[in-house]
Amino acid sequence: MNVFKRTYCRIFQKTMYLAVGAMRFREPTLIKGSGSVKKIAPLLNGKRVLIVSTPSIVKYGLLEPMLDSFRAKGIEFFVFDKIVPNPTFSAIYECRDFAISNKTNAIVAVGGGSALDTAKAVICLLTSSDQDLNHYKGMLKCKKKYPLFIAIPTTAGSGSEVTVASVVTNEKTGDKFAISDPKLIPDYAVLDPNLMVNLPKHVIATTGMDALTHAVESYIGHSNYKKTRIYAQTSVALIAENLLDFYQNPKNTQAALNMQYASYLAGLAFTKSYVGYVHALAHSLGGKYNVPHGEANAILLPFVLQSYGKKAAKSLQKLDSIINLRQKNSTLCASEHFIEWIKGLNAKMSIVNRMAEIIKVEDLDELARHADKEANPLYPVPKELDKEQLKAIYLEVIK
């Protein structure tokens, strides 16, 4: 990246750092533990509740304990279960229309990042006269806070139950972008590990690596704060201690709850400290090829960390020491050791480390251009990369 663009990026990031540091981001009221979904009914008395979820969650009856508690309290609810991975404009508009037709005034989102992000995008539309999602791209464009929003994650990855962001995809153009506004932070976040028992192993793996990516990118960036550093460090430690255990035994509710909390903490971290080029590159792949976000992050993370070189070495060394990874007889420096640990974690969970069968060479310029546009100047990364350098990372991934 040339010196003029680099200087502009750093000035922009410093300005944002000071502005965000002066803002007070509310945190959701946290409800956690086995069976905690049954505790939210009293919060919804007198409400007409829109439940945003996925077909599989409804099919396998995961909503029933919560719905039974609603029925017992006489709470009116309406289930929208047409959520798709990488939420599309059309699915979001359909959900909005469903909410309007049923005159709902509370939202409970139950699912992975797609369900929670859909609910957030719907909130933007329900609280504004502007019904074009393209107009909400970027920051601070939502008009009002919604009356009551409860987020219940069924995976441990996106952190959407605590963040300001909703990531959406315009399926007509392939453009994938974030809508970011503090008004989208849920009022309550409910972490119930019973909803995660017997998740497919590949879902546990990729969502867990998504959470790890959030924690690492927020920690190594230039815009972290004392609190976000602590959140990120704790998240990485919890993931190191619990992800493989949960992957190997999907019925382990304690490991599931620990992973949910790790994802929650990572969400708190990157809400203020942002992410980096891993996310920009992954969003580009998601928009173009519909690659699951966690999978893209998992594969890209070690390549991007390697591209930062010495600029991220000190931070990665600290993370390596926090989770006591490095062995005394290791010939690798601590930062390299941390990157190798990530690769090893992917391998142990059967996440391939290449994308040669997905990424087309003729699309590389378009992919890199989209990633560059998303990341620069917003993301406070350890080392600034331009479009050609981002393209080079894609080339490494498809070798």
mmCIF file of C-alpha atoms in Angstrom:
data_model
loop_
_atom_site.group_PDB
_atom_site.id
_atom_site.type_symbol
_atom_site.label_atom_id
_atom_site.label_comp_id
_atom_site.label_asym_id
_atom_site.label_seq_id
_atom_site.Cartn_x
_atom_site.Cartn_y
_atom_site.Cartn_z
ATOM 1 C CA MET A 1 0.000 0.000 0.000
ATOM 2 C CA ASN A 2 1.360 3.398 -0.919
ATOM 3 C CA VAL A 3 2.293 5.855 1.806
ATOM 4 C CA PHE A 4 -0.566 8.289 1.096
ATOM 5 C CA LYS A 5 -3.291 5.665 1.372
ATOM 6 C CA ARG A 6 -1.616 4.148 4.419
ATOM 7 C CA THR A 7 -1.500 7.536 6.133
ATOM 8 C CA TYR A 8 -5.161 8.173 5.310
ATOM 9 C CA CYS A 9 -6.147 4.750 6.700
ATOM 10 C CA ARG A 10 -4.295 5.318 9.970
ATOM 11 C CA ILE A 11 -5.757 8.799 10.459
ATOM 12 C CA PHE A 12 -9.256 7.452 9.788
ATOM 13 C CA GLN A 13 -8.721 4.553 12.209
ATOM 14 C CA LYS A 14 -7.339 6.796 14.937
ATOM 15 C CA THR A 15 -10.333 9.093 14.601
ATOM 16 C CA MET A 16 -12.689 6.133 14.860
ATOM 17 C CA TYR A 17 -10.751 4.787 17.844
ATOM 18 C CA LEU A 18 -11.208 8.046 19.733
ATOM 19 C CA ALA A 19 -14.867 8.330 18.736
ATOM 20 C CA VAL A 20 -15.739 4.747 19.670
ATOM 21 C CA GLY A 21 -13.796 5.035 22.920
ATOM 22 C CA ALA A 22 -15.973 7.979 23.887
ATOM 23 C CA MET A 23 -19.183 6.058 23.142
ATOM 24 C CA ARG A 24 -20.925 3.871 25.697
ATOM 25 C CA PHE A 25 -21.960 0.588 24.139
ATOM 26 C CA ARG A 26 -24.621 -1.103 26.194
ATOM 27 C CA GLU A 27 -24.247 -4.827 26.755
ATOM 28 C CA PRO A 28 -27.192 -7.208 26.643
ATOM 29 C CA THR A 29 -28.480 -8.568 29.902
ATOM 30 C CA LEU A 30 -26.927 -12.031 29.950
ATOM 31 C CA ILE A 31 -28.968 -15.108 30.830
ATOM 32 C CA LYS A 32 -27.015 -18.353 30.672
ATOM 33 C CA GLY A 33 -27.143 -21.992 31.682
ATOM 34 C CA SER A 34 -29.045 -25.155 30.813
ATOM 35 C CA GLY A 35 -32.747 -24.475 30.339
ATOM 36 C CA SER A 36 -32.332 -20.694 30.305
ATOM 37 C CA VAL A 37 -34.660 -20.326 27.288
ATOM 38 C CA LYS A 38 -37.528 -21.048 29.687
ATOM 39 C CA LYS A 39 -36.681 -17.935 31.700
ATOM 40 C CA ILE A 40 -37.585 -15.340 29.074
ATOM 41 C CA ALA A 41 -41.384 -15.762 29.022
ATOM 42 C CA PRO A 42 -41.957 -13.211 31.844
ATOM 43 C CA LEU A 43 -40.117 -10.617 29.732
ATOM 44 C CA LEU A 44 -42.683 -11.003 26.956
ATOM 45 C CA ASN A 45 -46.007 -10.652 28.777
ATOM 46 C CA GLY A 46 -48.436 -8.641 26.647
ATOM 47 C CA LYS A 47 -46.179 -8.824 23.562
ATOM 48 C CA ARG A 48 -46.866 -10.191 20.107
ATOM 49 C CA VAL A 49 -43.610 -12.005 19.480
ATOM 50 C CA LEU A 50 -41.875 -12.600 16.164
ATOM 51 C CA ILE A 51 -39.653 -15.680 16.454
ATOM 52 C CA VAL A 52 -36.933 -15.718 13.793
ATOM 53 C CA SER A 53 -35.361 -19.135 13.344
ATOM 54 C CA THR A 54 -34.298 -21.778 10.822
ATOM 55 C CA PRO A 55 -36.131 -24.756 9.304
ATOM 56 C CA SER A 56 -33.852 -27.287 11.007
ATOM 57 C CA ILE A 57 -34.313 -25.785 14.474
ATOM 58 C CA VAL A 58 -38.084 -25.948 14.055
ATOM 59 C CA LYS A 59 -37.948 -29.437 12.509
ATOM 60 C CA TYR A 60 -35.952 -30.935 15.383
ATOM 61 C CA GLY A 61 -38.123 -29.350 18.053
ATOM 62 C CA LEU A 62 -35.449 -27.152 19.614
ATOM 63 C CA LEU A 63 -37.946 -24.306 20.022
ATOM 64 C CA GLU A 64 -40.480 -26.395 21.937
ATOM 65 C CA PRO A 65 -39.203 -25.886 25.524
ATOM 66 C CA MET A 66 -39.325 -22.123 24.962
ATOM 67 C CA LEU A 67 -42.672 -22.221 23.132
ATOM 68 C CA ASP A 68 -44.216 -24.331 25.887
ATOM 69 C CA SER A 69 -43.237 -21.645 28.399
ATOM 70 C CA PHE A 70 -44.837 -19.044 26.120
ATOM 71 C CA ARG A 71 -48.048 -21.056 25.846
ATOM 72 C CA ALA A 72 -48.190 -21.409 29.613
ATOM 73 C CA LYS A 73 -48.070 -17.608 29.930
ATOM 74 C CA GLY A 74 -50.550 -17.009 27.104
ATOM 75 C CA ILE A 75 -47.957 -15.190 24.988
ATOM 76 C CA GLU A 76 -48.846 -14.761 21.315
ATOM 77 C CA PHE A 77 -46.013 -15.773 18.996
ATOM 78 C CA PHE A 78 -45.460 -16.107 15.263
ATOM 79 C CA VAL A 79 -42.658 -18.263 13.877
ATOM 80 C CA PHE A 80 -40.724 -17.249 10.770
ATOM 81 C CA ASP A 81 -38.392 -20.105 9.863
ATOM 82 C CA LYS A 82 -37.258 -19.327 6.324
ATOM 83 C CA ILE A 83 -33.764 -18.185 7.302
ATOM 84 C CA VAL A 84 -30.966 -18.979 4.860
ATOM 85 C CA PRO A 85 -27.169 -19.031 5.381
ATOM 86 C CA ASN A 86 -25.557 -15.698 4.512
ATOM 87 C CA PRO A 87 -28.901 -13.817 4.918
ATOM 88 C CA THR A 88 -30.225 -12.530 1.616
ATOM 89 C CA PHE A 89 -32.208 -9.383 0.893
ATOM 90 C CA SER A 90 -35.218 -11.418 -0.233
ATOM 91 C CA ALA A 91 -35.346 -13.491 2.977
ATOM 92 C CA ILE A 92 -35.015 -10.338 5.087
ATOM 93 C CA TYR A 93 -37.787 -8.546 3.181
ATOM 94 C CA GLU A 94 -40.044 -11.601 3.540
ATOM 95 C CA CYS A 95 -39.416 -11.699 7.282
ATOM 96 C CA ARG A 96 -40.179 -7.968 7.555
ATOM 97 C CA ASP A 97 -43.503 -8.460 5.754
ATOM 98 C CA PHE A 98 -44.340 -11.381 8.054
ATOM 99 C CA ALA A 99 -43.672 -9.183 11.109
ATOM 100 C CA ILE A 100 -45.835 -6.365 9.775
ATOM 101 C CA SER A 101 -48.724 -8.658 8.847
ATOM 102 C CA ASN A 102 -48.761 -10.126 12.365
ATOM 103 C CA LYS A 103 -48.313 -6.750 14.100
ATOM 104 C CA THR A 104 -45.433 -7.989 16.237
ATOM 105 C CA ASN A 105 -43.746 -5.752 18.797
ATOM 106 C CA ALA A 106 -40.988 -8.030 20.130
ATOM 107 C CA ILE A 107 -38.440 -10.223 18.394
ATOM 108 C CA VAL A 108 -36.808 -13.424 19.630
ATOM 109 C CA ALA A 109 -34.103 -14.673 17.265
ATOM 110 C CA VAL A 110 -33.076 -18.311 17.749
ATOM 111 C CA GLY A 111 -30.293 -19.739 15.621
ATOM 112 C CA GLY A 112 -26.803 -19.153 14.350
ATOM 113 C CA GLY A 113 -25.446 -15.888 13.017
ATOM 114 C CA SER A 114 -27.782 -15.989 10.011
ATOM 115 C CA ALA A 115 -30.941 -15.967 12.129
ATOM 116 C CA LEU A 116 -29.638 -13.248 14.441
ATOM 117 C CA ASP A 117 -28.352 -11.116 11.572
ATOM 118 C CA THR A 118 -31.674 -11.464 9.741
ATOM 119 C CA ALA A 119 -33.524 -10.247 12.824
ATOM 120 C CA LYS A 120 -31.226 -7.233 13.119
ATOM 121 C CA ALA A 121 -31.708 -6.278 9.475
ATOM 122 C CA VAL A 122 -35.476 -6.625 9.910
ATOM 123 C CA ILE A 123 -35.292 -4.292 12.911
ATOM 124 C CA CYS A 124 -33.614 -1.639 10.744
ATOM 125 C CA LEU A 125 -36.486 -1.855 8.278
ATOM 126 C CA LEU A 126 -39.252 -1.944 10.897
ATOM 127 C CA THR A 127 -37.977 1.185 12.635
ATOM 128 C CA SER A 128 -37.538 3.297 9.498
ATOM 129 C CA SER A 129 -39.487 4.449 6.467
ATOM 130 C CA ASP A 130 -36.539 3.582 4.200
ATOM 131 C CA GLN A 131 -37.074 -0.002 3.029
ATOM 132 C CA ASP A 132 -33.958 -0.434 0.856
ATOM 133 C CA LEU A 133 -31.305 -2.421 2.716
ATOM 134 C CA ASN A 134 -28.568 -0.953 0.522
ATOM 135 C CA HIS A 135 -29.092 2.361 2.301
ATOM 136 C CA TYR A 136 -28.064 0.866 5.643
ATOM 137 C CA LYS A 137 -24.618 -0.244 4.522
ATOM 138 C CA GLY A 138 -21.984 1.081 6.884
ATOM 139 C CA MET A 139 -22.414 2.636 10.311
ATOM 140 C CA LEU A 140 -25.020 4.473 12.366
ATOM 141 C CA LYS A 141 -27.860 4.471 9.821
ATOM 142 C CA CYS A 142 -30.641 2.730 11.765
ATOM 143 C CA LYS A 143 -33.280 5.186 12.929
ATOM 144 C CA LYS A 144 -34.658 3.864 16.210
ATOM 145 C CA LYS A 145 -34.237 1.092 18.745
ATOM 146 C CA TYR A 146 -36.780 -1.726 18.522
ATOM 147 C CA PRO A 147 -39.027 -2.214 21.608
ATOM 148 C CA LEU A 148 -37.629 -5.598 22.680
ATOM 149 C CA PHE A 149 -35.042 -7.856 21.047
ATOM 150 C CA ILE A 150 -33.852 -11.150 22.547
ATOM 151 C CA ALA A 151 -31.056 -13.131 20.889
ATOM 152 C CA ILE A 152 -30.590 -16.853 21.508
ATOM 153 C CA PRO A 153 -27.588 -18.348 19.668
ATOM 154 C CA THR A 154 -27.635 -22.042 18.795
ATOM 155 C CA THR A 155 -24.012 -22.042 17.667
ATOM 156 C CA ALA A 156 -20.884 -20.647 19.293
ATOM 157 C CA GLY A 157 -19.334 -18.482 16.625
ATOM 158 C CA SER A 158 -20.843 -15.295 15.280
ATOM 159 C CA GLY A 159 -21.198 -13.399 18.563
ATOM 160 C CA SER A 160 -24.170 -11.672 16.949
ATOM 161 C CA GLU A 161 -26.081 -11.911 20.236
ATOM 162 C CA VAL A 162 -23.934 -9.068 21.553
ATOM 163 C CA THR A 163 -22.681 -7.135 18.519
ATOM 164 C CA VAL A 164 -23.784 -4.007 16.704
ATOM 165 C CA ALA A 165 -23.541 -5.669 13.288
ATOM 166 C CA SER A 166 -25.733 -7.546 10.848
ATOM 167 C CA VAL A 167 -24.015 -9.030 7.789
ATOM 168 C CA VAL A 168 -26.302 -9.325 4.764
ATOM 169 C CA THR A 169 -25.978 -10.387 1.128
ATOM 170 C CA ASN A 170 -27.539 -8.798 -1.924
ATOM 171 C CA GLU A 171 -28.110 -11.972 -3.897
ATOM 172 C CA LYS A 172 -28.622 -10.050 -7.139
ATOM 173 C CA THR A 173 -25.231 -8.338 -7.071
ATOM 174 C CA GLY A 174 -23.249 -10.712 -4.836
ATOM 175 C CA ASP A 175 -22.423 -7.792 -2.542
ATOM 176 C CA LYS A 176 -22.010 -8.838 1.096
ATOM 177 C CA PHE A 177 -21.747 -6.078 3.671
ATOM 178 C CA ALA A 178 -22.310 -5.128 7.290
ATOM 179 C CA ILE A 179 -24.977 -2.913 8.786
ATOM 180 C CA SER A 180 -23.575 -1.554 12.045
ATOM 181 C CA ASP A 181 -25.416 0.403 14.702
ATOM 182 C CA PRO A 182 -25.552 0.227 18.537
ATOM 183 C CA LYS A 183 -29.349 0.188 18.245
ATOM 184 C CA LEU A 184 -29.033 -3.393 16.973
ATOM 185 C CA ILE A 185 -27.488 -4.749 20.183
ATOM 186 C CA PRO A 186 -30.035 -7.154 21.683
ATOM 187 C CA ASP A 187 -31.659 -6.331 25.000
ATOM 188 C CA TYR A 188 -31.038 -9.872 26.245
ATOM 189 C CA ALA A 189 -28.599 -12.586 25.207
ATOM 190 C CA VAL A 190 -29.552 -16.110 26.235
ATOM 191 C CA LEU A 191 -26.850 -18.804 26.288
ATOM 192 C CA ASP A 192 -28.492 -22.204 26.644
ATOM 193 C CA PRO A 193 -26.131 -25.113 25.884
ATOM 194 C CA ASN A 194 -29.093 -27.493 25.526
ATOM 195 C CA LEU A 195 -29.700 -25.900 22.130
ATOM 196 C CA MET A 196 -26.238 -26.994 20.993
ATOM 197 C CA VAL A 197 -26.263 -30.645 22.032
ATOM 198 C CA ASN A 198 -25.568 -32.941 19.078
ATOM 199 C CA LEU A 199 -24.682 -30.170 16.650
ATOM 200 C CA PRO A 200 -23.013 -31.560 13.514
ATOM 201 C CA LYS A 201 -19.264 -31.683 14.023
ATOM 202 C CA HIS A 202 -18.493 -29.490 11.017
ATOM 203 C CA VAL A 203 -20.785 -26.787 12.462
ATOM 204 C CA ILE A 204 -19.035 -26.969 15.841
ATOM 205 C CA ALA A 205 -15.676 -26.714 14.062
ATOM 206 C CA THR A 206 -16.384 -23.816 11.720
ATOM 207 C CA THR A 207 -18.390 -21.717 14.165
ATOM 208 C CA GLY A 208 -15.736 -22.239 16.817
ATOM 209 C CA MET A 209 -13.076 -21.013 14.421
ATOM 210 C CA ASP A 210 -15.285 -18.044 13.600
ATOM 211 C CA ALA A 211 -15.260 -17.090 17.284
ATOM 212 C CA LEU A 212 -11.493 -17.568 17.415
ATOM 213 C CA THR A 213 -11.076 -15.299 14.392
ATOM 214 C CA HIS A 214 -13.143 -12.576 16.080
ATOM 215 C CA ALA A 215 -11.045 -12.769 19.221
ATOM 216 C CA VAL A 216 -7.683 -12.843 17.437
ATOM 217 C CA GLU A 217 -8.442 -10.086 14.934
ATOM 218 C CA SER A 218 -9.793 -7.755 17.609
ATOM 219 C CA TYR A 219 -6.778 -8.433 19.837
ATOM 220 C CA ILE A 220 -4.035 -7.861 17.274
ATOM 221 C CA GLY A 221 -5.551 -4.720 15.743
ATOM 222 C CA HIS A 222 -4.565 -1.148 16.558
ATOM 223 C CA SER A 223 -7.897 -0.136 18.078
ATOM 224 C CA ASN A 224 -8.241 -2.361 21.098
ATOM 225 C CA TYR A 225 -8.937 -1.115 24.607
ATOM 226 C CA LYS A 226 -8.146 -2.571 28.018
ATOM 227 C CA LYS A 227 -11.562 -4.236 28.269
ATOM 228 C CA THR A 228 -11.544 -5.599 24.734
ATOM 229 C CA ARG A 229 -8.076 -7.062 25.232
ATOM 230 C CA ILE A 230 -9.304 -8.899 28.327
ATOM 231 C CA TYR A 231 -12.419 -10.121 26.500
ATOM 232 C CA ALA A 232 -10.326 -11.383 23.580
ATOM 233 C CA GLN A 233 -7.706 -13.055 25.766
ATOM 234 C CA THR A 234 -10.365 -14.853 27.816
ATOM 235 C CA SER A 235 -12.172 -15.917 24.655
ATOM 236 C CA VAL A 236 -9.030 -17.402 23.097
ATOM 237 C CA ALA A 237 -8.239 -19.264 26.323
ATOM 238 C CA LEU A 238 -11.776 -20.705 26.534
ATOM 239 C CA ILE A 239 -11.655 -21.798 22.894
ATOM 240 C CA ALA A 240 -8.279 -23.463 23.380
ATOM 241 C CA GLU A 241 -9.636 -25.346 26.399
ATOM 242 C CA ASN A 242 -13.060 -26.327 25.051
ATOM 243 C CA LEU A 243 -13.396 -26.371 21.256
ATOM 244 C CA LEU A 244 -11.794 -29.754 20.638
ATOM 245 C CA ASP A 245 -13.598 -31.272 23.638
ATOM 246 C CA PHE A 246 -16.927 -30.060 22.275
ATOM 247 C CA TYR A 247 -16.044 -31.198 18.761
ATOM 248 C CA GLN A 248 -15.139 -34.671 19.978
ATOM 249 C CA ASN A 249 -18.175 -34.935 22.264
ATOM 250 C CA PRO A 250 -21.126 -32.832 21.015
ATOM 251 C CA LYS A 251 -23.146 -33.877 24.087
ATOM 252 C CA ASN A 252 -20.730 -32.098 26.429
ATOM 253 C CA THR A 253 -22.988 -29.291 27.677
ATOM 254 C CA GLN A 254 -20.281 -27.683 29.834
ATOM 255 C CA ALA A 255 -17.932 -27.400 26.843
ATOM 256 C CA ALA A 256 -20.857 -26.096 24.788
ATOM 257 C CA LEU A 257 -21.649 -23.403 27.364
ATOM 258 C CA ASN A 258 -17.979 -22.427 27.590
ATOM 259 C CA MET A 259 -17.857 -22.076 23.809
ATOM 260 C CA GLN A 260 -21.023 -19.981 23.836
ATOM 261 C CA TYR A 261 -19.441 -17.690 26.404
ATOM 262 C CA ALA A 262 -16.196 -17.540 24.406
ATOM 263 C CA SER A 263 -18.184 -16.456 21.364
ATOM 264 C CA TYR A 264 -20.041 -13.883 23.465
ATOM 265 C CA LEU A 265 -16.774 -12.418 24.781
ATOM 266 C CA ALA A 266 -15.272 -12.323 21.301
ATOM 267 C CA GLY A 267 -18.367 -10.435 20.180
ATOM 268 C CA LEU A 268 -17.862 -7.888 22.949
ATOM 269 C CA ALA A 269 -14.241 -7.509 21.851
ATOM 270 C CA PHE A 270 -14.740 -6.925 18.150
ATOM 271 C CA THR A 271 -17.805 -4.725 18.614
ATOM 272 C CA LYS A 272 -15.445 -1.955 19.715
ATOM 273 C CA SER A 273 -12.107 -3.102 18.299
ATOM 274 C CA TYR A 274 -13.273 -4.335 14.881
ATOM 275 C CA VAL A 275 -11.963 -7.233 12.865
ATOM 276 C CA GLY A 276 -9.455 -7.346 9.991
ATOM 277 C CA TYR A 277 -8.561 -8.710 6.594
ATOM 278 C CA VAL A 278 -9.668 -12.265 7.411
ATOM 279 C CA HIS A 279 -13.241 -11.029 7.566
ATOM 280 C CA ALA A 280 -12.946 -8.841 4.503
ATOM 281 C CA LEU A 281 -11.582 -11.728 2.444
ATOM 282 C CA ALA A 282 -14.166 -14.141 3.863
ATOM 283 C CA HIS A 283 -17.098 -11.806 3.192
ATOM 284 C CA SER A 284 -15.979 -11.501 -0.401
ATOM 285 C CA LEU A 285 -15.997 -15.290 -0.745
ATOM 286 C CA GLY A 286 -19.373 -15.528 0.943
ATOM 287 C CA GLY A 287 -20.919 -13.005 -1.412
ATOM 288 C CA LYS A 288 -19.447 -14.574 -4.541
ATOM 289 C CA TYR A 289 -19.627 -18.305 -3.808
ATOM 290 C CA ASN A 290 -21.842 -18.534 -0.702
ATOM 291 C CA VAL A 291 -18.960 -20.064 1.273
ATOM 292 C CA PRO A 292 -20.014 -20.493 4.939
ATOM 293 C CA HIS A 293 -18.491 -17.631 6.880
ATOM 294 C CA GLY A 294 -16.902 -19.705 9.645
ATOM 295 C CA GLU A 295 -15.304 -22.074 7.162
ATOM 296 C CA ALA A 296 -13.832 -19.192 5.163
ATOM 297 C CA ASN A 297 -12.478 -17.571 8.332
ATOM 298 C CA ALA A 298 -10.947 -20.838 9.535
ATOM 299 C CA ILE A 299 -9.054 -21.388 6.299
ATOM 300 C CA LEU A 300 -7.972 -17.779 5.792
ATOM 301 C CA LEU A 301 -6.900 -16.990 9.371
ATOM 302 C CA PRO A 302 -3.392 -18.528 9.345
ATOM 303 C CA PHE A 303 -2.619 -17.134 5.873
ATOM 304 C CA VAL A 304 -3.576 -13.599 6.882
ATOM 305 C CA LEU A 305 -1.643 -13.803 10.160
ATOM 306 C CA GLN A 306 1.434 -14.927 8.224
ATOM 307 C CA SER A 307 1.047 -11.970 5.859
ATOM 308 C CA TYR A 308 1.288 -9.551 8.805
ATOM 309 C CA GLY A 309 4.762 -10.835 9.680
ATOM 310 C CA LYS A 310 6.513 -8.919 12.442
ATOM 311 C CA LYS A 311 3.666 -6.398 12.717
ATOM 312 C CA ALA A 312 1.513 -8.946 14.572
ATOM 313 C CA ALA A 313 4.273 -11.037 16.159
ATOM 314 C CA LYS A 314 4.213 -9.436 19.614
ATOM 315 C CA SER A 315 0.441 -9.794 19.991
ATOM 316 C CA LEU A 316 0.455 -13.388 18.749
ATOM 317 C CA GLN A 317 3.270 -14.181 21.165
ATOM 318 C CA LYS A 318 1.080 -12.975 24.032
ATOM 319 C CA LEU A 319 -1.831 -15.116 22.872
ATOM 320 C CA ASP A 320 0.490 -18.102 22.576
ATOM 321 C CA SER A 321 1.660 -17.616 26.153
ATOM 322 C CA ILE A 322 -1.877 -17.094 27.476
ATOM 323 C CA ILE A 323 -2.937 -20.554 26.410
ATOM 324 C CA ASN A 324 0.429 -22.128 27.267
ATOM 325 C CA LEU A 325 0.958 -23.595 23.842
ATOM 326 C CA ARG A 326 4.661 -23.356 23.280
ATOM 327 C CA GLN A 327 6.782 -26.304 24.297
ATOM 328 C CA LYS A 328 10.299 -25.715 25.558
ATOM 329 C CA ASN A 329 11.802 -27.808 22.785
ATOM 330 C CA SER A 330 9.956 -25.981 20.011
ATOM 331 C CA THR A 331 12.173 -24.481 17.315
ATOM 332 C CA LEU A 332 9.443 -22.022 16.318
ATOM 333 C CA CYS A 333 9.120 -18.552 17.746
ATOM 334 C CA ALA A 334 5.928 -18.010 19.752
ATOM 335 C CA SER A 335 4.009 -16.153 17.026
ATOM 336 C CA GLU A 336 4.792 -18.851 14.463
ATOM 337 C CA HIS A 337 3.837 -21.472 16.992
ATOM 338 C CA PHE A 338 0.434 -19.844 17.499
ATOM 339 C CA ILE A 339 -0.203 -19.868 13.739
ATOM 340 C CA GLU A 340 0.810 -23.518 13.531
ATOM 341 C CA TRP A 341 -1.568 -24.268 16.401
ATOM 342 C CA ILE A 342 -4.420 -22.755 14.365
ATOM 343 C CA LYS A 343 -3.492 -24.910 11.387
ATOM 344 C CA GLY A 344 -3.340 -27.954 13.624
ATOM 345 C CA LEU A 345 -6.732 -27.148 15.136
ATOM 346 C CA ASN A 346 -8.228 -26.964 11.648
ATOM 347 C CA ALA A 347 -6.657 -30.289 10.741
ATOM 348 C CA LYS A 348 -7.933 -32.019 13.888
ATOM 349 C CA MET A 349 -11.462 -30.890 13.004
ATOM 350 C CA SER A 350 -11.185 -31.877 9.327
ATOM 351 C CA ILE A 351 -11.245 -28.313 8.002
ATOM 352 C CA VAL A 352 -9.323 -28.287 4.734
ATOM 353 C CA ASN A 353 -6.615 -25.646 4.474
ATOM 354 C CA ARG A 354 -7.087 -24.774 0.800
ATOM 355 C CA MET A 355 -9.831 -23.480 -1.482
ATOM 356 C CA ALA A 356 -8.567 -24.519 -4.889
ATOM 357 C CA GLU A 357 -11.909 -26.123 -5.745
ATOM 358 C CA ILE A 358 -13.908 -23.028 -4.810
ATOM 359 C CA ILE A 359 -12.043 -19.902 -5.915
ATOM 360 C CA LYS A 360 -11.742 -19.266 -9.654
ATOM 361 C CA VAL A 361 -8.610 -17.491 -10.831
ATOM 362 C CA GLU A 362 -10.598 -15.248 -13.146
ATOM 363 C CA ASP A 363 -12.529 -13.917 -10.111
ATOM 364 C CA LEU A 364 -9.485 -12.912 -8.069
ATOM 365 C CA ASP A 365 -9.443 -9.251 -9.086
ATOM 366 C CA GLU A 366 -13.120 -8.865 -8.230
ATOM 367 C CA LEU A 367 -12.739 -10.682 -4.911
ATOM 368 C CA ALA A 368 -9.695 -8.653 -3.882
ATOM 369 C CA ARG A 369 -11.333 -5.397 -4.916
ATOM 370 C CA HIS A 370 -14.371 -6.149 -2.764
ATOM 371 C CA ALA A 371 -12.191 -7.094 0.231
ATOM 372 C CA ASP A 372 -10.065 -3.968 -0.184
ATOM 373 C CA LYS A 373 -13.171 -1.779 -0.300
ATOM 374 C CA GLU A 374 -14.567 -3.325 2.878
ATOM 375 C CA ALA A 375 -11.380 -3.269 4.925
ATOM 376 C CA ASN A 376 -9.679 -0.028 3.965
ATOM 377 C CA PRO A 377 -9.696 2.386 5.728
ATOM 378 C CA LEU A 378 -12.069 0.985 8.392
ATOM 379 C CA TYR A 379 -10.278 -2.046 9.848
ATOM 380 C CA PRO A 380 -7.375 -1.165 12.203
ATOM 381 C CA VAL A 381 -5.183 -4.046 11.076
ATOM 382 C CA PRO A 382 -1.569 -4.587 12.216
ATOM 383 C CA LYS A 383 -0.307 -4.072 8.667
ATOM 384 C CA GLU A 384 -2.104 -2.358 5.791
ATOM 385 C CA LEU A 385 -2.516 -4.423 2.625
ATOM 386 C CA ASP A 386 -3.699 -3.171 -0.742
ATOM 387 C CA LYS A 387 -5.756 -4.967 -3.367
ATOM 388 C CA GLU A 388 -2.782 -6.729 -4.930
ATOM 389 C CA GLN A 389 -1.537 -7.972 -1.564
ATOM 390 C CA LEU A 390 -5.009 -9.267 -0.724
ATOM 391 C CA LYS A 391 -5.115 -10.991 -4.090
ATOM 392 C CA ALA A 392 -1.810 -12.643 -3.214
ATOM 393 C CA ILE A 393 -3.416 -14.168 -0.104
ATOM 394 C CA TYR A 394 -6.163 -15.671 -2.260
ATOM 395 C CA LEU A 395 -3.464 -17.101 -4.516
ATOM 396 C CA GLU A 396 -1.792 -18.713 -1.495
ATOM 397 C CA VAL A 397 -5.095 -20.268 -0.470
ATOM 398 C CA ILE A 398 -5.679 -21.883 -3.864
ATOM 399 C CA LYS A 399 -2.142 -23.245 -4.391
#
